[in-house]
Amino acid sequence: MSAPILSTRGLSRAFHGLQAVSNVDFDLPPNEVRALIGPNGAGKTTFVSMLIGRIPPTGGRIAFDGADVTDLPAHARVARGMAYTFQITSVFSRLSVHENVALAARRRLGGDAAAVDGAVTQALARVGLGDRADDAAEDLSYGHQRLLEIAMGLAQKPRLMILDEPTQGLAESEIAAFKVLIRELAAETTILLIEHNMAVVMELADRITVLNFGEVLAEGTPAEIHANADVQAAYLGTGGADA
């Protein structure tokens, strides 16, 4: 069995005495699509923020690609092969779609203009924005800005993509195209998907991790999670949405 590309041991975070994430052990094998779900306030955002280096843990360790990255800043984790799309879009609104992706591509390719342009064209084509390259990012719909973020991640050729609510704001036809894209990407990279659309989760995920009150409530295949009585009581049965 392959060593995990991402793992945590005892990962915890408290805010002013409130335990948001408590002693989480988590292993993500290479080239898996893993979904992270849970009710509002389950600790998903805090957990992911620690994974990517936005906030430090108050306990535990994080390993990425065999190295301890617990104390590394976010940009150093990106340089090692992590890419992350935010729940709230973080594109540069006044730059063109092309330039947004080019900024990300330059992190990997440096000043090789031809290589950067090629990477941008390929990434935009994959997310269905090839015909919007010259548009200002602020002129895109919210859903298309989410796709632009994914293109920015793809341009970095990451070993791990963390996608936070990627289908939010997408039309049904765009969600269908997104699912095709994720299936293609699964052959190239590892994906951690934080997603409220349970139909998307159940269709795309190889395995699902369920957080509740900052702890891992359950982990398993979509069929196992769907049949889990504890998960039904805490999340699926309530119709709760991720946050």
CSV table of C-alpha atoms in Angstrom, one decimal:
chain,number,residue,atom,x,y,z
A,1,MET,CA,0.0,0.0,0.0
A,2,SER,CA,1.3,3.4,-1.0
A,3,ALA,CA,2.4,5.8,1.8
A,4,PRO,CA,-0.1,8.6,2.3
A,5,ILE,CA,0.7,11.8,0.5
A,6,LEU,CA,-1.0,13.7,3.3
A,7,SER,CA,-1.4,12.7,6.9
A,8,THR,CA,-2.1,14.2,10.3
A,9,ARG,CA,-1.6,12.8,13.8
A,10,GLY,CA,-3.4,14.2,16.8
A,11,LEU,CA,-4.2,17.4,14.9
A,12,SER,CA,-6.0,19.9,17.1
A,13,ARG,CA,-6.9,23.5,17.2
A,14,ALA,CA,-8.6,25.5,20.0
A,15,PHE,CA,-9.9,29.1,19.9
A,16,HIS,CA,-10.1,30.9,23.2
A,17,GLY,CA,-10.7,27.6,25.0
A,18,LEU,CA,-13.2,26.2,22.4
A,19,GLN,CA,-11.9,23.0,20.8
A,20,ALA,CA,-12.6,23.4,17.0
A,21,VAL,CA,-10.6,20.4,15.9
A,22,SER,CA,-9.7,17.6,18.4
A,23,ASN,CA,-7.0,15.0,17.9
A,24,VAL,CA,-7.7,14.1,14.3
A,25,ASP,CA,-5.7,11.3,12.6
A,26,PHE,CA,-6.1,11.4,8.9
A,27,ASP,CA,-4.4,9.6,6.0
A,28,LEU,CA,-4.9,10.4,2.3
A,29,PRO,CA,-3.3,8.0,-0.2
A,30,PRO,CA,-2.0,9.2,-3.5
A,31,ASN,CA,-4.4,9.6,-6.4
A,32,GLU,CA,-7.5,9.2,-4.3
A,33,VAL,CA,-10.5,11.5,-4.4
A,34,ARG,CA,-11.4,12.0,-0.8
A,35,ALA,CA,-14.5,14.0,0.3
A,36,LEU,CA,-14.6,15.8,3.6
A,37,ILE,CA,-18.1,16.4,4.9
A,38,GLY,CA,-19.9,17.3,8.1
A,39,PRO,CA,-22.6,19.6,9.5
A,40,ASN,CA,-22.2,23.3,10.1
A,41,GLY,CA,-19.6,23.9,12.8
A,42,ALA,CA,-18.0,20.5,12.4
A,43,GLY,CA,-14.5,21.9,12.1
A,44,LYS,CA,-13.9,21.3,8.3
A,45,THR,CA,-12.7,24.9,7.6
A,46,THR,CA,-10.4,24.9,10.6
A,47,PHE,CA,-9.0,21.5,9.7
A,48,VAL,CA,-8.3,22.5,6.1
A,49,SER,CA,-6.9,25.8,7.2
A,50,MET,CA,-4.3,23.9,9.2
A,51,LEU,CA,-3.5,21.6,6.3
A,52,ILE,CA,-2.7,24.5,4.0
A,53,GLY,CA,-0.9,26.6,6.6
A,54,ARG,CA,-3.3,29.4,7.1
A,55,ILE,CA,-3.6,28.8,10.8
A,56,PRO,CA,-1.2,26.9,13.1
A,57,PRO,CA,-2.4,23.9,15.1
A,58,THR,CA,-2.4,24.0,18.9
A,59,GLY,CA,-1.5,20.3,18.9
A,60,GLY,CA,-0.4,17.5,16.5
A,61,ARG,CA,1.6,17.2,13.3
A,62,ILE,CA,1.0,17.4,9.5
A,63,ALA,CA,3.0,15.5,7.0
A,64,PHE,CA,3.0,16.0,3.2
A,65,ASP,CA,4.8,13.8,0.8
A,66,GLY,CA,6.8,12.2,3.5
A,67,ALA,CA,8.0,15.4,5.2
A,68,ASP,CA,6.7,17.2,8.3
A,69,VAL,CA,5.2,20.5,7.2
A,70,THR,CA,3.5,21.5,10.4
A,71,ASP,CA,5.6,24.6,10.8
A,72,LEU,CA,5.9,25.6,7.2
A,73,PRO,CA,4.0,28.7,5.9
A,74,ALA,CA,1.4,28.4,3.3
A,75,HIS,CA,3.6,29.5,0.4
A,76,ALA,CA,6.1,26.9,1.2
A,77,ARG,CA,3.5,24.2,1.1
A,78,VAL,CA,2.3,25.4,-2.3
A,79,ALA,CA,5.9,25.2,-3.5
A,80,ARG,CA,6.0,21.5,-2.3
A,81,GLY,CA,2.9,20.7,-4.4
A,82,MET,CA,-0.2,21.7,-2.6
A,83,ALA,CA,-2.9,23.7,-4.3
A,84,TYR,CA,-6.0,25.1,-2.6
A,85,THR,CA,-9.2,26.9,-3.8
A,86,PHE,CA,-10.9,29.0,-1.3
A,87,GLN,CA,-14.6,28.7,-0.2
A,88,ILE,CA,-14.7,32.5,-1.1
A,89,THR,CA,-13.1,33.2,-4.4
A,90,SER,CA,-9.6,34.7,-4.2
A,91,VAL,CA,-9.0,35.7,-7.9
A,92,PHE,CA,-7.5,39.0,-8.8
A,93,SER,CA,-10.7,40.7,-10.1
A,94,ARG,CA,-9.2,43.4,-12.3
A,95,LEU,CA,-6.7,41.2,-14.0
A,96,SER,CA,-7.7,39.1,-17.0
A,97,VAL,CA,-8.6,35.5,-16.7
A,98,HIS,CA,-5.3,34.6,-18.6
A,99,GLU,CA,-3.2,36.7,-16.3
A,100,ASN,CA,-4.7,35.2,-13.2
A,101,VAL,CA,-3.7,31.7,-14.4
A,102,ALA,CA,-0.3,33.0,-15.6
A,103,LEU,CA,0.5,34.2,-12.1
A,104,ALA,CA,0.0,30.7,-10.8
A,105,ALA,CA,1.9,29.1,-13.7
A,106,ARG,CA,4.9,31.4,-13.2
A,107,ARG,CA,5.4,30.0,-9.7
A,108,ARG,CA,6.3,26.7,-11.3
A,109,LEU,CA,7.8,27.8,-14.7
A,110,GLY,CA,9.5,31.0,-13.9
A,111,GLY,CA,10.0,33.5,-16.7
A,112,ASP,CA,9.6,31.0,-19.6
A,113,ALA,CA,6.8,33.0,-21.4
A,114,ALA,CA,6.0,30.3,-24.0
A,115,ALA,CA,5.8,27.6,-21.3
A,116,VAL,CA,3.6,29.8,-19.2
A,117,ASP,CA,1.2,30.6,-22.1
A,118,GLY,CA,1.0,26.9,-22.9
A,119,ALA,CA,0.2,26.0,-19.3
A,120,VAL,CA,-2.5,28.8,-19.1
A,121,THR,CA,-4.1,27.7,-22.4
A,122,GLN,CA,-4.3,24.1,-21.3
A,123,ALA,CA,-5.6,24.9,-17.8
A,124,LEU,CA,-8.4,27.2,-19.1
A,125,ALA,CA,-9.4,24.7,-21.7
A,126,ARG,CA,-9.7,22.0,-19.1
A,127,VAL,CA,-12.1,24.0,-16.9
A,128,GLY,CA,-14.2,25.3,-19.9
A,129,LEU,CA,-12.9,28.9,-19.8
A,130,GLY,CA,-10.8,28.9,-23.0
A,131,ASP,CA,-13.0,31.5,-24.7
A,132,ARG,CA,-12.9,33.8,-21.7
A,133,ALA,CA,-9.1,34.3,-21.5
A,134,ASP,CA,-9.1,38.0,-22.3
A,135,ASP,CA,-12.1,38.9,-20.0
A,136,ALA,CA,-11.5,40.6,-16.7
A,137,ALA,CA,-11.9,38.1,-13.8
A,138,GLU,CA,-14.5,40.4,-12.2
A,139,ASP,CA,-16.7,40.0,-15.3
A,140,LEU,CA,-17.1,36.3,-14.7
A,141,SER,CA,-20.0,34.9,-12.8
A,142,TYR,CA,-19.3,33.6,-9.3
A,143,GLY,CA,-19.4,30.0,-10.5
A,144,HIS,CA,-17.0,30.8,-13.3
A,145,GLN,CA,-14.6,32.5,-10.8
A,146,ARG,CA,-14.6,29.2,-9.0
A,147,LEU,CA,-13.6,27.4,-12.2
A,148,LEU,CA,-10.9,30.1,-12.7
A,149,GLU,CA,-9.5,29.2,-9.3
A,150,ILE,CA,-9.3,25.6,-10.2
A,151,ALA,CA,-7.5,26.5,-13.4
A,152,MET,CA,-5.0,28.5,-11.3
A,153,GLY,CA,-4.5,25.4,-9.2
A,154,LEU,CA,-4.0,23.2,-12.3
A,155,ALA,CA,-1.4,25.5,-13.8
A,156,GLN,CA,0.8,24.6,-10.8
A,157,LYS,CA,0.7,20.9,-11.6
A,158,PRO,CA,0.0,20.1,-7.9
A,159,ARG,CA,0.5,16.7,-6.2
A,160,LEU,CA,-2.5,17.5,-4.0
A,161,MET,CA,-5.5,19.7,-4.9
A,162,ILE,CA,-7.8,20.8,-2.0
A,163,LEU,CA,-11.1,22.1,-3.4
A,164,ASP,CA,-13.4,24.0,-1.0
A,165,GLU,CA,-17.0,24.1,-2.2
A,166,PRO,CA,-16.0,24.0,-5.9
A,167,THR,CA,-19.6,23.5,-7.2
A,168,GLN,CA,-21.1,26.5,-5.3
A,169,GLY,CA,-22.6,28.8,-7.9
A,170,LEU,CA,-22.3,26.4,-10.8
A,171,ALA,CA,-25.3,25.6,-13.0
A,172,GLU,CA,-26.3,21.9,-13.4
A,173,SER,CA,-24.6,21.7,-16.8
A,174,GLU,CA,-21.4,23.1,-15.3
A,175,ILE,CA,-21.6,20.7,-12.4
A,176,ALA,CA,-21.7,17.8,-14.9
A,177,ALA,CA,-18.6,19.2,-16.6
A,178,PHE,CA,-16.9,19.6,-13.2
A,179,LYS,CA,-17.5,15.9,-12.4
A,180,VAL,CA,-15.9,14.9,-15.7
A,181,LEU,CA,-12.9,17.1,-14.9
A,182,ILE,CA,-12.4,15.6,-11.5
A,183,ARG,CA,-12.5,12.1,-12.9
A,184,GLU,CA,-9.8,13.1,-15.4
A,185,LEU,CA,-7.7,14.8,-12.6
A,186,ALA,CA,-7.9,11.8,-10.4
A,187,ALA,CA,-5.5,10.0,-12.7
A,188,GLU,CA,-2.9,12.8,-12.3
A,189,THR,CA,-3.2,14.1,-8.7
A,190,THR,CA,-4.7,13.6,-5.3
A,191,ILE,CA,-7.9,15.5,-4.5
A,192,LEU,CA,-9.4,16.5,-1.2
A,193,LEU,CA,-13.0,17.8,-1.8
A,194,ILE,CA,-14.9,19.8,0.7
A,195,GLU,CA,-18.4,19.8,-0.8
A,196,HIS,CA,-22.0,20.4,0.4
A,197,ASN,CA,-23.6,18.8,-2.7
A,198,MET,CA,-24.0,15.2,-1.6
A,199,ALA,CA,-24.9,14.0,-5.0
A,200,VAL,CA,-21.5,15.2,-6.2
A,201,VAL,CA,-19.7,13.7,-3.2
A,202,MET,CA,-21.4,10.3,-3.5
A,203,GLU,CA,-20.6,10.1,-7.2
A,204,LEU,CA,-17.0,11.3,-7.2
A,205,ALA,CA,-15.4,10.3,-3.9
A,206,ASP,CA,-13.4,7.1,-3.5
A,207,ARG,CA,-13.7,7.5,0.3
A,208,ILE,CA,-15.4,10.0,2.6
A,209,THR,CA,-14.3,11.4,5.9
A,210,VAL,CA,-17.0,12.8,8.2
A,211,LEU,CA,-16.2,15.4,10.8
A,212,ASN,CA,-18.5,16.2,13.7
A,213,PHE,CA,-17.8,18.5,16.6
A,214,GLY,CA,-14.1,18.6,15.5
A,215,GLU,CA,-13.6,14.9,15.5
A,216,VAL,CA,-13.7,12.1,12.9
A,217,LEU,CA,-17.2,10.6,13.2
A,218,ALA,CA,-16.8,8.1,10.4
A,219,GLU,CA,-14.7,7.2,7.3
A,220,GLY,CA,-15.4,4.8,4.5
A,221,THR,CA,-16.7,4.4,0.9
A,222,PRO,CA,-19.7,6.4,-0.2
A,223,ALA,CA,-21.9,3.3,0.3
A,224,GLU,CA,-20.6,2.7,3.8
A,225,ILE,CA,-21.1,6.4,4.8
A,226,HIS,CA,-24.6,6.5,3.3
A,227,ALA,CA,-25.5,3.4,5.4
A,228,ASN,CA,-23.8,4.7,8.6
A,229,ALA,CA,-26.4,5.4,11.3
A,230,ASP,CA,-24.2,7.8,13.2
A,231,VAL,CA,-23.7,9.8,10.0
A,232,GLN,CA,-27.4,9.8,9.2
A,233,ALA,CA,-28.2,11.2,12.6
A,234,ALA,CA,-25.5,13.8,12.6
A,235,TYR,CA,-25.6,15.0,9.0
A,236,LEU,CA,-27.2,13.2,6.1
A,237,GLY,CA,-30.6,12.7,7.8
A,238,THR,CA,-30.8,16.4,8.7
A,239,GLY,CA,-30.1,17.7,5.3
A,240,GLY,CA,-27.4,19.8,6.8
A,241,ALA,CA,-25.0,21.6,4.5
A,242,ASP,CA,-21.3,22.1,4.8
A,243,ALA,CA,-19.7,25.3,5.9
